[in-house]
Each structure stands twice: as C-alpha cells, then as structure tokens.
PDB file of C-alpha atoms in Angstrom:
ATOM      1  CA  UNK A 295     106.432 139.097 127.791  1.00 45.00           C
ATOM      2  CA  UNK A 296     109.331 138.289 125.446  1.00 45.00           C
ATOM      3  CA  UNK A 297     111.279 140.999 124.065  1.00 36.00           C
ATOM      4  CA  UNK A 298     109.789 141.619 120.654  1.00 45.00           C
ATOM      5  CA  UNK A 299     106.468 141.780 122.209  1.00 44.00           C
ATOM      6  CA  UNK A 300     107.302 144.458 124.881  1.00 43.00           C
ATOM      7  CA  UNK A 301     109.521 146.536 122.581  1.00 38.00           C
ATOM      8  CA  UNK A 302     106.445 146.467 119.303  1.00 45.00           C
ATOM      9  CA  UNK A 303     106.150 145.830 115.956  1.00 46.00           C
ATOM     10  CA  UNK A 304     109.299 147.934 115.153  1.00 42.00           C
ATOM     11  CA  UNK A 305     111.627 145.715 116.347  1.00 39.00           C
ATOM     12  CA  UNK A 306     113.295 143.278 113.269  1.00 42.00           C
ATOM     13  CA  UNK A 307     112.123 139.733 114.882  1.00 51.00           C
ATOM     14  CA  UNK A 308     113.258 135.968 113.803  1.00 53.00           C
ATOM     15  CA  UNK A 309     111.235 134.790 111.590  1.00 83.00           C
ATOM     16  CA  UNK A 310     109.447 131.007 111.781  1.00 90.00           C
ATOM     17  CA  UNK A 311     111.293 129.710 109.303  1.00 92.00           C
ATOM     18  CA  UNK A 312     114.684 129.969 111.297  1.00 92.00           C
ATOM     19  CA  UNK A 313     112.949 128.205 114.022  1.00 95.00           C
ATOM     20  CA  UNK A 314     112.097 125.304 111.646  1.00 95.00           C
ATOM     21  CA  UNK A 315     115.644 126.003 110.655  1.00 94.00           C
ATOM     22  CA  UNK A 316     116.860 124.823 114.271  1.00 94.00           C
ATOM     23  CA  UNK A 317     115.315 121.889 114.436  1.00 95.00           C
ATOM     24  CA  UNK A 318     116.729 120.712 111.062  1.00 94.00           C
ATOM     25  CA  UNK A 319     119.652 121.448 112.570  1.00 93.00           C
ATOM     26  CA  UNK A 320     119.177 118.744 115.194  1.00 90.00           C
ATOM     27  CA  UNK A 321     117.131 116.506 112.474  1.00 90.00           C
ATOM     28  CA  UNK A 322     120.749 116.300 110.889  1.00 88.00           C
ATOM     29  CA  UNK A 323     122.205 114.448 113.821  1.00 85.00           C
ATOM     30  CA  UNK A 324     119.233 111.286 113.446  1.00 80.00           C
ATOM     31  CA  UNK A 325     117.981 111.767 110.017  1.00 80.00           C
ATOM     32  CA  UNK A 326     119.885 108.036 108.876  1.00 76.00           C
ATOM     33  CA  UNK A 327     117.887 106.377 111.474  1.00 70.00           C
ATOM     34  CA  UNK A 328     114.986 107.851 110.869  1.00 70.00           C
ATOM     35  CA  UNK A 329     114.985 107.583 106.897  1.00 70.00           C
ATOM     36  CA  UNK A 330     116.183 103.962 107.505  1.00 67.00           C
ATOM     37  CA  UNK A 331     112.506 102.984 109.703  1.00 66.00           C
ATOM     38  CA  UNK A 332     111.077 105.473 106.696  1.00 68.00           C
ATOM     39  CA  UNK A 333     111.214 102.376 104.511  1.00 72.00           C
ATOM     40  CA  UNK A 334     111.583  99.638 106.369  1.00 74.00           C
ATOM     41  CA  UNK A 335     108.685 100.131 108.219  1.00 74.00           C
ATOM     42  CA  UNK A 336     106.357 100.248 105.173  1.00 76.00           C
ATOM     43  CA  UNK A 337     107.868  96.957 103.656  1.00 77.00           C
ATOM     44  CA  UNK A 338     106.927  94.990 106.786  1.00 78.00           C
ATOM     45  CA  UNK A 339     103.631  96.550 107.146  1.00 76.00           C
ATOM     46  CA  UNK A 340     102.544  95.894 103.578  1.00 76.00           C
ATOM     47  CA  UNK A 341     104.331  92.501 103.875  1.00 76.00           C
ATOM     48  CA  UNK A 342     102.717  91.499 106.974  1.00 76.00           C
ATOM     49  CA  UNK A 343      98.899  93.515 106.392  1.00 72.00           C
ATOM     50  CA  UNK A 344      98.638  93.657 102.738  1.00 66.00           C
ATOM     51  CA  UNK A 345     100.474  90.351 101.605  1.00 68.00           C
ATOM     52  CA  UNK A 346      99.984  88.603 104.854  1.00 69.00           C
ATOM     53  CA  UNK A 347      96.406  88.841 106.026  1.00 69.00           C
ATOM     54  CA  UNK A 348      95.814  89.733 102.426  1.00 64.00           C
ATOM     55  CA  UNK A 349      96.230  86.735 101.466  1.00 66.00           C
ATOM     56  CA  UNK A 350      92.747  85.521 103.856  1.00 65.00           C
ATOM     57  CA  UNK A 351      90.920  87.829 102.086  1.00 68.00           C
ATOM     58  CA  UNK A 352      89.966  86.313  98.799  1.00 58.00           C
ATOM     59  CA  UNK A 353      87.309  88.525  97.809  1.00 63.00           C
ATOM     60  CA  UNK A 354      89.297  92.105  98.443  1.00 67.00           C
ATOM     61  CA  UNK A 355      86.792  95.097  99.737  1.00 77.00           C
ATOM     62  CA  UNK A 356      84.327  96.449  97.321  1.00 72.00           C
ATOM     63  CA  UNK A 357      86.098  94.634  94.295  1.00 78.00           C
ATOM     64  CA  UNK A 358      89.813  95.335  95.090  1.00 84.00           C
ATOM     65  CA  UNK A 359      92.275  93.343  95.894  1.00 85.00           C
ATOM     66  CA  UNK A 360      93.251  93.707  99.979  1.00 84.00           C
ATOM     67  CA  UNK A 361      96.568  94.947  99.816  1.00 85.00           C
ATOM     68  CA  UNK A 362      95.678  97.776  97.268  1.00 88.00           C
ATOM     69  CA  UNK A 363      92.373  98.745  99.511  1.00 91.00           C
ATOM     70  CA  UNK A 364      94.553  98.814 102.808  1.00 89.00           C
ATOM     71  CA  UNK A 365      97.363 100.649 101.215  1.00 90.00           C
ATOM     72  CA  UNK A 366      96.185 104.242 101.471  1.00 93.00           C
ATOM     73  CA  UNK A 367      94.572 103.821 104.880  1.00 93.00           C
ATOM     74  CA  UNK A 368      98.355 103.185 106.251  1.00 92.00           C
ATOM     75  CA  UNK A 369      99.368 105.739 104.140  1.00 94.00           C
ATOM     76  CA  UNK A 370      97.318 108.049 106.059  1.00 96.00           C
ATOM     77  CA  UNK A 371      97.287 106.150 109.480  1.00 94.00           C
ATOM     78  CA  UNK A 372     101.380 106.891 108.974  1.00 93.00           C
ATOM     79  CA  UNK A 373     100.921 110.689 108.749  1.00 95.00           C
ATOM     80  CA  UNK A 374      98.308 110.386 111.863  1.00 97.00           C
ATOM     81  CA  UNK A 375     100.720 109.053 113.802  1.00 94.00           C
ATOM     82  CA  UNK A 376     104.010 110.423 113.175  1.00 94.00           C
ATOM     83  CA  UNK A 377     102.361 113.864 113.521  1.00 97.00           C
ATOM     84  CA  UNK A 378     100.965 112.756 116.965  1.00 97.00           C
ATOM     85  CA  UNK A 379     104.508 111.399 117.977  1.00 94.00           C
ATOM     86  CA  UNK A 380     106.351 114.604 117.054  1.00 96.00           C
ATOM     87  CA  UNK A 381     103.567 116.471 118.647  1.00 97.00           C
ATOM     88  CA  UNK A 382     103.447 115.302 122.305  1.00 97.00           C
ATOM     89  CA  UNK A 383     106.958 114.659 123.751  1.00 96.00           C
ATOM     90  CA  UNK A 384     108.781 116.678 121.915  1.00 96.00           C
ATOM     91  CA  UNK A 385     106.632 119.352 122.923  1.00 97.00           C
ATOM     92  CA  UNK A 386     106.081 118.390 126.677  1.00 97.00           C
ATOM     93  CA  UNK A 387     109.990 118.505 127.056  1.00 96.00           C
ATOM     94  CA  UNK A 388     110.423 121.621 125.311  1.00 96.00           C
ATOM     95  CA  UNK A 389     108.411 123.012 128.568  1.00 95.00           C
ATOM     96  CA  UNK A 390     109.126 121.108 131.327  1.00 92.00           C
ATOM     97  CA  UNK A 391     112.301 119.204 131.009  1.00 93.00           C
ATOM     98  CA  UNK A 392     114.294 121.201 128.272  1.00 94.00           C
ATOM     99  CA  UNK A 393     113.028 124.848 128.242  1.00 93.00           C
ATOM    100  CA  UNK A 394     113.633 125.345 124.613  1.00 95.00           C
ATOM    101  CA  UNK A 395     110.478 127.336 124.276  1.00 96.00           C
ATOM    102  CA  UNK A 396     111.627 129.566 127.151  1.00 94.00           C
ATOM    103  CA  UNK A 397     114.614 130.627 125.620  1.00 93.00           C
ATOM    104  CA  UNK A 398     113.085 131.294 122.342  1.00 93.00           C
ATOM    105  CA  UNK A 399     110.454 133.537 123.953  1.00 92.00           C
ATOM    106  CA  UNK A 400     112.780 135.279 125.535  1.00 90.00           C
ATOM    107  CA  UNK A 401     114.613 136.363 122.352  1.00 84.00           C
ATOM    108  CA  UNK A 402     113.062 137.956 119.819  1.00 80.00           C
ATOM    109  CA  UNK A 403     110.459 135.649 118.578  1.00 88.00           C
ATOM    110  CA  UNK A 404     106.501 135.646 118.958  1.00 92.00           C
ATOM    111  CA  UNK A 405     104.291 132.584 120.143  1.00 94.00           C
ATOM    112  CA  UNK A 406     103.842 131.867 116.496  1.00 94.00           C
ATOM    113  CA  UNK A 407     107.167 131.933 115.403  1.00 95.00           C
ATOM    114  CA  UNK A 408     107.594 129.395 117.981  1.00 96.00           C
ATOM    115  CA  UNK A 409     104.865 127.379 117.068  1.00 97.00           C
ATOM    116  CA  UNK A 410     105.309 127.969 113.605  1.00 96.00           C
ATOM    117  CA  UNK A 411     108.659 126.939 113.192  1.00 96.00           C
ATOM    118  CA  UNK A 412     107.696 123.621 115.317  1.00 98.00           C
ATOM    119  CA  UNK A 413     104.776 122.788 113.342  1.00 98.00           C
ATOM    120  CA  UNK A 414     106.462 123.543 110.355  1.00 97.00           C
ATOM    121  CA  UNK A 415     109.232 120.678 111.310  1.00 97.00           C
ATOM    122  CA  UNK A 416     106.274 118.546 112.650  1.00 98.00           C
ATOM    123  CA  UNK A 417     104.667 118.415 108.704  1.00 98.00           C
ATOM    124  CA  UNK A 418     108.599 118.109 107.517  1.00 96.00           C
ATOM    125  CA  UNK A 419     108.177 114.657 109.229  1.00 95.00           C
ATOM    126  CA  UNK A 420     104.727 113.826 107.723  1.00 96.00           C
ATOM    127  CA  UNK A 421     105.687 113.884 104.528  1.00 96.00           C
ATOM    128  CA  UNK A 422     108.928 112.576 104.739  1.00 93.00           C
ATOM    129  CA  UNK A 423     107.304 109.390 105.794  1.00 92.00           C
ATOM    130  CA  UNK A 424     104.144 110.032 103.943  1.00 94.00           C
ATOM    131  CA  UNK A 425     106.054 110.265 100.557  1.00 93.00           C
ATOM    132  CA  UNK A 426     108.442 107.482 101.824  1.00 90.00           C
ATOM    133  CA  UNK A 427     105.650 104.698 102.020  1.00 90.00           C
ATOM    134  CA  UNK A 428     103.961 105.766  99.098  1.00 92.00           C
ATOM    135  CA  UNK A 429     107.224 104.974  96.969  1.00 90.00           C
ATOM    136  CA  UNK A 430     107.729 101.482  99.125  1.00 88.00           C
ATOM    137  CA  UNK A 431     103.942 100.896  97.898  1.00 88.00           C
ATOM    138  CA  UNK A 432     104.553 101.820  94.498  1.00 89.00           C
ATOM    139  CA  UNK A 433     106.663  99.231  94.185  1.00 86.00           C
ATOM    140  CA  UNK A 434     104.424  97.088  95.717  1.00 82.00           C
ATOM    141  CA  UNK A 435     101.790  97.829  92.122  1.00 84.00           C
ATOM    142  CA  UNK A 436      99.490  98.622  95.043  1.00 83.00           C
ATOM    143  CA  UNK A 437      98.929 102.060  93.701  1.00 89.00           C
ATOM    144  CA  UNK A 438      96.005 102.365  90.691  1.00 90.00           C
ATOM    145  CA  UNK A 439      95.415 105.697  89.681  1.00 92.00           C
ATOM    146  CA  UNK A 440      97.888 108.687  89.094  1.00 94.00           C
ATOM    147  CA  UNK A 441      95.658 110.562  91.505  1.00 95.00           C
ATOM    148  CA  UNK A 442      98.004 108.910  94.165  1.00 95.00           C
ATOM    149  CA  UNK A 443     100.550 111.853  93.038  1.00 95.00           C
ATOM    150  CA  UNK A 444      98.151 113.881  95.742  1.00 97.00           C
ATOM    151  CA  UNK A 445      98.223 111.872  98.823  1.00 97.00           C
ATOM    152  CA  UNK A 446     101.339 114.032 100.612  1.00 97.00           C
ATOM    153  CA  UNK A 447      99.102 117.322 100.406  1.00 97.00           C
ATOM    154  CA  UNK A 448      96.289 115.174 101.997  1.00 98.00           C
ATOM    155  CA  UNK A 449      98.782 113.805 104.672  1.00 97.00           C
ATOM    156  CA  UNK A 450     100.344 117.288 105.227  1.00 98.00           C
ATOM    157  CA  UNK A 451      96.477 118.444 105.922  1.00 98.00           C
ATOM    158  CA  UNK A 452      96.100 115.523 108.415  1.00 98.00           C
ATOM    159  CA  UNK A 453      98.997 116.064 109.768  1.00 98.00           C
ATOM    160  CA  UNK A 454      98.515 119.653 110.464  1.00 98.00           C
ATOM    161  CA  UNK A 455      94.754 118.654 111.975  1.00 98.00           C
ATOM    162  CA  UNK A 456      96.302 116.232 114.304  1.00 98.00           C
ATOM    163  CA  UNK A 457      99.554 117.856 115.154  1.00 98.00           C
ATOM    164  CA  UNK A 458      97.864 121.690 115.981  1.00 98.00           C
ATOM    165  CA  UNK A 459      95.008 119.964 118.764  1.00 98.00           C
ATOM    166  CA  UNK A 460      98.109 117.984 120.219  1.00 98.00           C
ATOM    167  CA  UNK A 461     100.123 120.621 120.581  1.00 98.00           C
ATOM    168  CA  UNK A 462      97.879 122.421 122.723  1.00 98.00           C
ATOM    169  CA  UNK A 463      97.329 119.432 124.782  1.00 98.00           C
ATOM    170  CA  UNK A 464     100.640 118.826 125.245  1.00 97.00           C
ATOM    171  CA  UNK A 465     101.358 122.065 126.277  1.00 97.00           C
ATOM    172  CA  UNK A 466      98.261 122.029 129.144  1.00 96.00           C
ATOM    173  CA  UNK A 467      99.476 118.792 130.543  1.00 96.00           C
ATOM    174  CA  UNK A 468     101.432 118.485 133.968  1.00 93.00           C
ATOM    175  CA  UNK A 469     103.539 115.236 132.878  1.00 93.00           C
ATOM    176  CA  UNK A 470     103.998 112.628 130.565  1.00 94.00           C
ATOM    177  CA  UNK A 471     101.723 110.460 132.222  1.00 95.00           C
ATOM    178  CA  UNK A 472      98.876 112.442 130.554  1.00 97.00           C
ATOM    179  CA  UNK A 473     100.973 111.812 127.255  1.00 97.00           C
ATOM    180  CA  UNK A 474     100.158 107.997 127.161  1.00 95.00           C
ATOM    181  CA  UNK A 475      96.442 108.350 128.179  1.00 96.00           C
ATOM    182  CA  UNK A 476      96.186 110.050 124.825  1.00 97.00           C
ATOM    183  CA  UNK A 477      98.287 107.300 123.133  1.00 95.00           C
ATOM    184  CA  UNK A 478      95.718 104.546 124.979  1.00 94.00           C
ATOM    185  CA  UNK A 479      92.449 106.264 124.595  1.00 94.00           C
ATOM    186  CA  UNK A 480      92.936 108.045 121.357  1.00 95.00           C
ATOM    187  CA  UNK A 481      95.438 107.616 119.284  1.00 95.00           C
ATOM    188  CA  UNK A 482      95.049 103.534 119.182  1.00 95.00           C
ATOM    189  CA  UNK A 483      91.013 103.471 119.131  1.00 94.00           C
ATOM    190  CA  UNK A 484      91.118 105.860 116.392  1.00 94.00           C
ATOM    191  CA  UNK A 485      93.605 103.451 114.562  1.00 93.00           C
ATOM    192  CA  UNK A 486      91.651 100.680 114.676  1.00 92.00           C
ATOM    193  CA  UNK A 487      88.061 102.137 114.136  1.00 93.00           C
ATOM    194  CA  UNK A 488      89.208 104.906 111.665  1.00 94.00           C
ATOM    195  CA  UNK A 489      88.615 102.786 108.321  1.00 93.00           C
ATOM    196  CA  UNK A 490      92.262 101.772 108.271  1.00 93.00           C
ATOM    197  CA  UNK A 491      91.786  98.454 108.233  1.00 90.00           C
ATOM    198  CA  UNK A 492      88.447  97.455 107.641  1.00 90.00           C
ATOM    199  CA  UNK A 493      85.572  99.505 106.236  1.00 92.00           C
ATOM    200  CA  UNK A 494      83.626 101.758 108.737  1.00 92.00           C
ATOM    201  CA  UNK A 495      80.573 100.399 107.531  1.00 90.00           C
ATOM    202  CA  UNK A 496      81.290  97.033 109.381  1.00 90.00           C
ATOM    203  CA  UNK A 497      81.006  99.216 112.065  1.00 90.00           C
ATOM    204  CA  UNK A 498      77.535  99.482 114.384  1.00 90.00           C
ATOM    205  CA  UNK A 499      76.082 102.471 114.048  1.00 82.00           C
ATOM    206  CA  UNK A 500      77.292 104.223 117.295  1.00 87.00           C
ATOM    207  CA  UNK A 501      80.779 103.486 116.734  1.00 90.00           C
ATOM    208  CA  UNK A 502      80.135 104.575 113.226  1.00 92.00           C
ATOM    209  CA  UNK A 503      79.295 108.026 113.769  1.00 94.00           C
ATOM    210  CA  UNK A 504      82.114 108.188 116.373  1.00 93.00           C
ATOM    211  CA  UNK A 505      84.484 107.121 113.417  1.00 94.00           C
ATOM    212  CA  UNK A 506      83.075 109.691 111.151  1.00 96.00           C
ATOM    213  CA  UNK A 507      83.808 112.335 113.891  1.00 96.00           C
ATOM    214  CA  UNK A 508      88.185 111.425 114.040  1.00 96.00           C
ATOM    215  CA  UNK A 509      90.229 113.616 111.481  1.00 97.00           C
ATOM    216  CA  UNK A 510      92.182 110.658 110.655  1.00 97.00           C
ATOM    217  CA  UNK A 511      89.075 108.581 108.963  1.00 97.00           C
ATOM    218  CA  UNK A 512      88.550 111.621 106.551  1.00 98.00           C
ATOM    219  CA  UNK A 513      92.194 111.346 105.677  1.00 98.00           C
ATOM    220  CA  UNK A 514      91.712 107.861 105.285  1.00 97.00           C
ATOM    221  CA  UNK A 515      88.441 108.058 103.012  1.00 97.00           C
ATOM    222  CA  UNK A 516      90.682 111.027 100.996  1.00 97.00           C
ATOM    223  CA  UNK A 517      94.221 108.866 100.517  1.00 97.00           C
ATOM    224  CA  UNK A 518      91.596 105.868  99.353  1.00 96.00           C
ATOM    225  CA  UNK A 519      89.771 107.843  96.572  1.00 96.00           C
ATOM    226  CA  UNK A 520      93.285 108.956  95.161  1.00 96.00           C
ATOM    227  CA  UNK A 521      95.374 105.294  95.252  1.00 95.00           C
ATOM    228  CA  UNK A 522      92.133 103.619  93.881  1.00 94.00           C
ATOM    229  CA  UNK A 523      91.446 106.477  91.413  1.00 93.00           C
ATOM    230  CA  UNK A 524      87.421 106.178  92.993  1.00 93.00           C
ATOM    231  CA  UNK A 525      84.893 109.099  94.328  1.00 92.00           C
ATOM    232  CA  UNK A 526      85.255 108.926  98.613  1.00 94.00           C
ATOM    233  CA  UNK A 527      82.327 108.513 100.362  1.00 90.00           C
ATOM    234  CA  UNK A 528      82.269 112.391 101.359  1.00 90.00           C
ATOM    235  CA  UNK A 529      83.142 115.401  99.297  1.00 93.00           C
ATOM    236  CA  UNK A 530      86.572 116.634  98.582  1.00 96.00           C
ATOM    237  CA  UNK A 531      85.787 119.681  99.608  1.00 96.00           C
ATOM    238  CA  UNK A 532      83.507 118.514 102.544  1.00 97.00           C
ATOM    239  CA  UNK A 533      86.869 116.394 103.813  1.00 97.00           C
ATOM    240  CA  UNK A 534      89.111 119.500 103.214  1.00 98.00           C
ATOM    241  CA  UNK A 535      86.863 121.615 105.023  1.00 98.00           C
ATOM    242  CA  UNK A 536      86.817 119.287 107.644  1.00 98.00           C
ATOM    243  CA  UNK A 537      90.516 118.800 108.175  1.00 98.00           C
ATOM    244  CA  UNK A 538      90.884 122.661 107.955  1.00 98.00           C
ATOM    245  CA  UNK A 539      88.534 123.459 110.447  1.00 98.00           C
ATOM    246  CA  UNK A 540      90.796 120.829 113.169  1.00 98.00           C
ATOM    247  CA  UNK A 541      93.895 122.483 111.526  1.00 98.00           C
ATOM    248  CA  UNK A 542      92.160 126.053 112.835  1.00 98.00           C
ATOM    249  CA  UNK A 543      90.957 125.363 115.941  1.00 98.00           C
ATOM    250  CA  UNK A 544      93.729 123.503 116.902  1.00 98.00           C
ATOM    251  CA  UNK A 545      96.211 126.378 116.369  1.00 98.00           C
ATOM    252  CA  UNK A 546      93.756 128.663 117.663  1.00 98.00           C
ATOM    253  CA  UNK A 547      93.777 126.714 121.079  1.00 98.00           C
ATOM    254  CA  UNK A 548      97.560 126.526 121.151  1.00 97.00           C
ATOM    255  CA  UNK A 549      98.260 128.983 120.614  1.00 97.00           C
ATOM    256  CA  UNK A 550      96.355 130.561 123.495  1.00 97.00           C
ATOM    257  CA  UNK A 551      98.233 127.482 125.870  1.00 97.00           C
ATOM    258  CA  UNK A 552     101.124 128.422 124.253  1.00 97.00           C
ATOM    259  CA  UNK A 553     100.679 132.171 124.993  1.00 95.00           C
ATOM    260  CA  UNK A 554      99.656 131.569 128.389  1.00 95.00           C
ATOM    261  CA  UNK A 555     102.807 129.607 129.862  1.00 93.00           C
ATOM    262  CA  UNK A 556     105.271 131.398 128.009  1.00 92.00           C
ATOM    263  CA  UNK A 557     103.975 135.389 127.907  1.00 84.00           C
ATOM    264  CA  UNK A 558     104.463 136.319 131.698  1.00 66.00           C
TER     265      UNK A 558
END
C-alpha cells in the first residue's frame, strides 16, 4: 500500500498533474525529433495516399475528391496509433524494466495520480500530432468545412478510448512479446478495415459489423463529417457515447491492473 493510502485522506498527496509534469520533463529531452516526424510524416502520407494513389481514383468516394475523403481518416488513424504506441511500451517498462510506477506508488501518490498523470501525457501526444497533420493538410486545401476546427477534441476522445484499454493490457502482460501480438492482430487489422482507407461499406457484411465494433472507425466516421462539413453515418452523440463508454471501461479495468501490481 503506498504511503498516502495507508496514512488516509489527511495526508497532502501529489497531485496528477505533477506526474504529467514529469514526463514533460523527459518530453523536453526528444520533443525536436518528435515535432520534426510531427510534420514530416503527414506530408509523405498525403503525398504518397492522397496525391499518389489519389491520383487512380478519378471518381473520388461519394463525390469527393480522394485526397480530401482520406484526409480525416489519417487524421484519426494518427491519434489511434500514437495513443496505442505511447500506451504499450512505455507502460510495460515502467513495470518491468524501469520501475517508475513503483517509485511513484511508494511516495505519496494514488493509482490514479499515476495513471492520470500518464494518460494525461499520453493525450499531450495525440494532439500534438493530431493538430500537427491537420495544419500539414490544411495546406494541402484538403480541408472543406470550418467544422475541421473540432477534429483534436474528437482525436483526444479516441485517444483516450484507445490509450485507457491498452493501458490495462499492458500492465497484465508478462513481456513485450504480448506487446506485438496486439500490434499484429489489432492494431494493423483495425487500420486497414476501420474506414481509413476505403469505405466500410466495401466491406462484406461480417467484416462490416466487426468494423463497426473498433473505436477507431467511429473516430474515423466523426473526423470525416467535420473535414467534409457532411452528417456521419451515426449520431454525434451515438459516436461520443461510444468512445466514452471505451474511455470508461478502459480506465475502470486499469485501473484495477494497475491497483493490483502496485498496492501490496
């Protein structure tokens, strides 16, 4: 039991925010690389997707032109995966190879400071790069309604359903080896199937429903209706609701892995 816990609510305890406050710290350290692949990264996905294979597409999807269709659907594949890459080793290592978590549950801080403060850096990195490739697209003209302004909230909330579920299973697994059976069975189906790239609808009807299922097609159909300035194919608050509910459960369930290796 870490030390705020056994001594009560009485004692003063670190909030979250300074432990979002020490990874910043050690953001400072890479944060040139990391804005650097920010941009580039966008450019020679929208050059080599939206311009590239683009340019085989002559009719668009549903009326509009490739690039500004597939726009949005990186926007929010982007968010899906940086929140799944600063959500799995990261958070193995902070267990078994580093024992950051260790030492901050032994001063005083409470499982959700911990996670908390992680999570909170986790979103830091979603829209960071969320906000950074909808700038490198707005250049780009691939962006048609002001409605775009919204798509960081909708990749912070996709973010937070992807990162809070990973978390936990990161935290359950042995080794890393469990890590890129995730990556391979998940992360890369979901990718590919998730409405990114083509419409789900292309889809047959099995893998449909499967697609429907993945938090990262809702933020998909969500980042679409903004950019294009259209209605999405579900309701706002049907998708919100949605994403909430894997934001939810997700902490829920880490919070109890969390609790369980670290509380002794």
């Amino acid at each position: 039991m870490s030390v705020a816990e056994r001594a009560g609510p009485g004692v003063a305890r670190v909030p979250a925010l300074a432990v979002f406050a020490y990874y910043l710290v050690g953001y400072r350290r890479t944060w040139r690389a990391g804005v650097f692949s920010s941009f580039l990264l966008p450019v020679l996905t929208v050059l080599g997707f939206g311009v590239g294979v683009g340019a085989y597409v002559d009719r668009g999807v549903g009326g509009v032109p490739y690039l500004d269709w597939l726009v949005p659907g990186l926007i929010a594949s982007t968010a899906f995966q940086v929140a799944v890459a600063e959500s799995t080793w990261p958070v193995l290592s902070n267990f078994r190879w580093i024992g950051t978590y260790s030492a901050q549950a032994a001063a005083p801080l409470r499982i959700g400071d911990i996670m908390g403060g992680h999570l909170a850096f986790v979103l830091f990195r979603v829209l960071t790069s969320t906000v950074a490739f909808l700038l490198v697209t707005a250049l780009f003209g691939a962006l048609r309604s002001p409605w775009a302004a919204v798509v960081p909230l909708v990749g912070l909330l996709l973010g937070l359903a992807v990162a809070a579920p990973v978390f936990a299973f990161s935290a359950a697994v042995p080794s890393d080896s469990y890590l890129a059976l995730l990556f391979r069975f998940a992360v890369i189906p979901m990718t590919l199937f998730a409405g990114v790239f083509f419409p789900v609808e292309q889809l047959p009807g099995g893998l449909r429903q499967v697609a429907y299922v993945t938090p990262l097609w809702h933020g998909v159909d969500l980042c679409r209706a903004a950019t294009l300035g259209v209605a999405p194919q579900w309701s706002v608050p049907g998708h919100l609701l949605y994403l909430a509910a894997w934001s939810v459960g997700g902490w829920l369930l880490a919070r109890r892995v969390f609790r369980r290796a670290l509380v002794v």
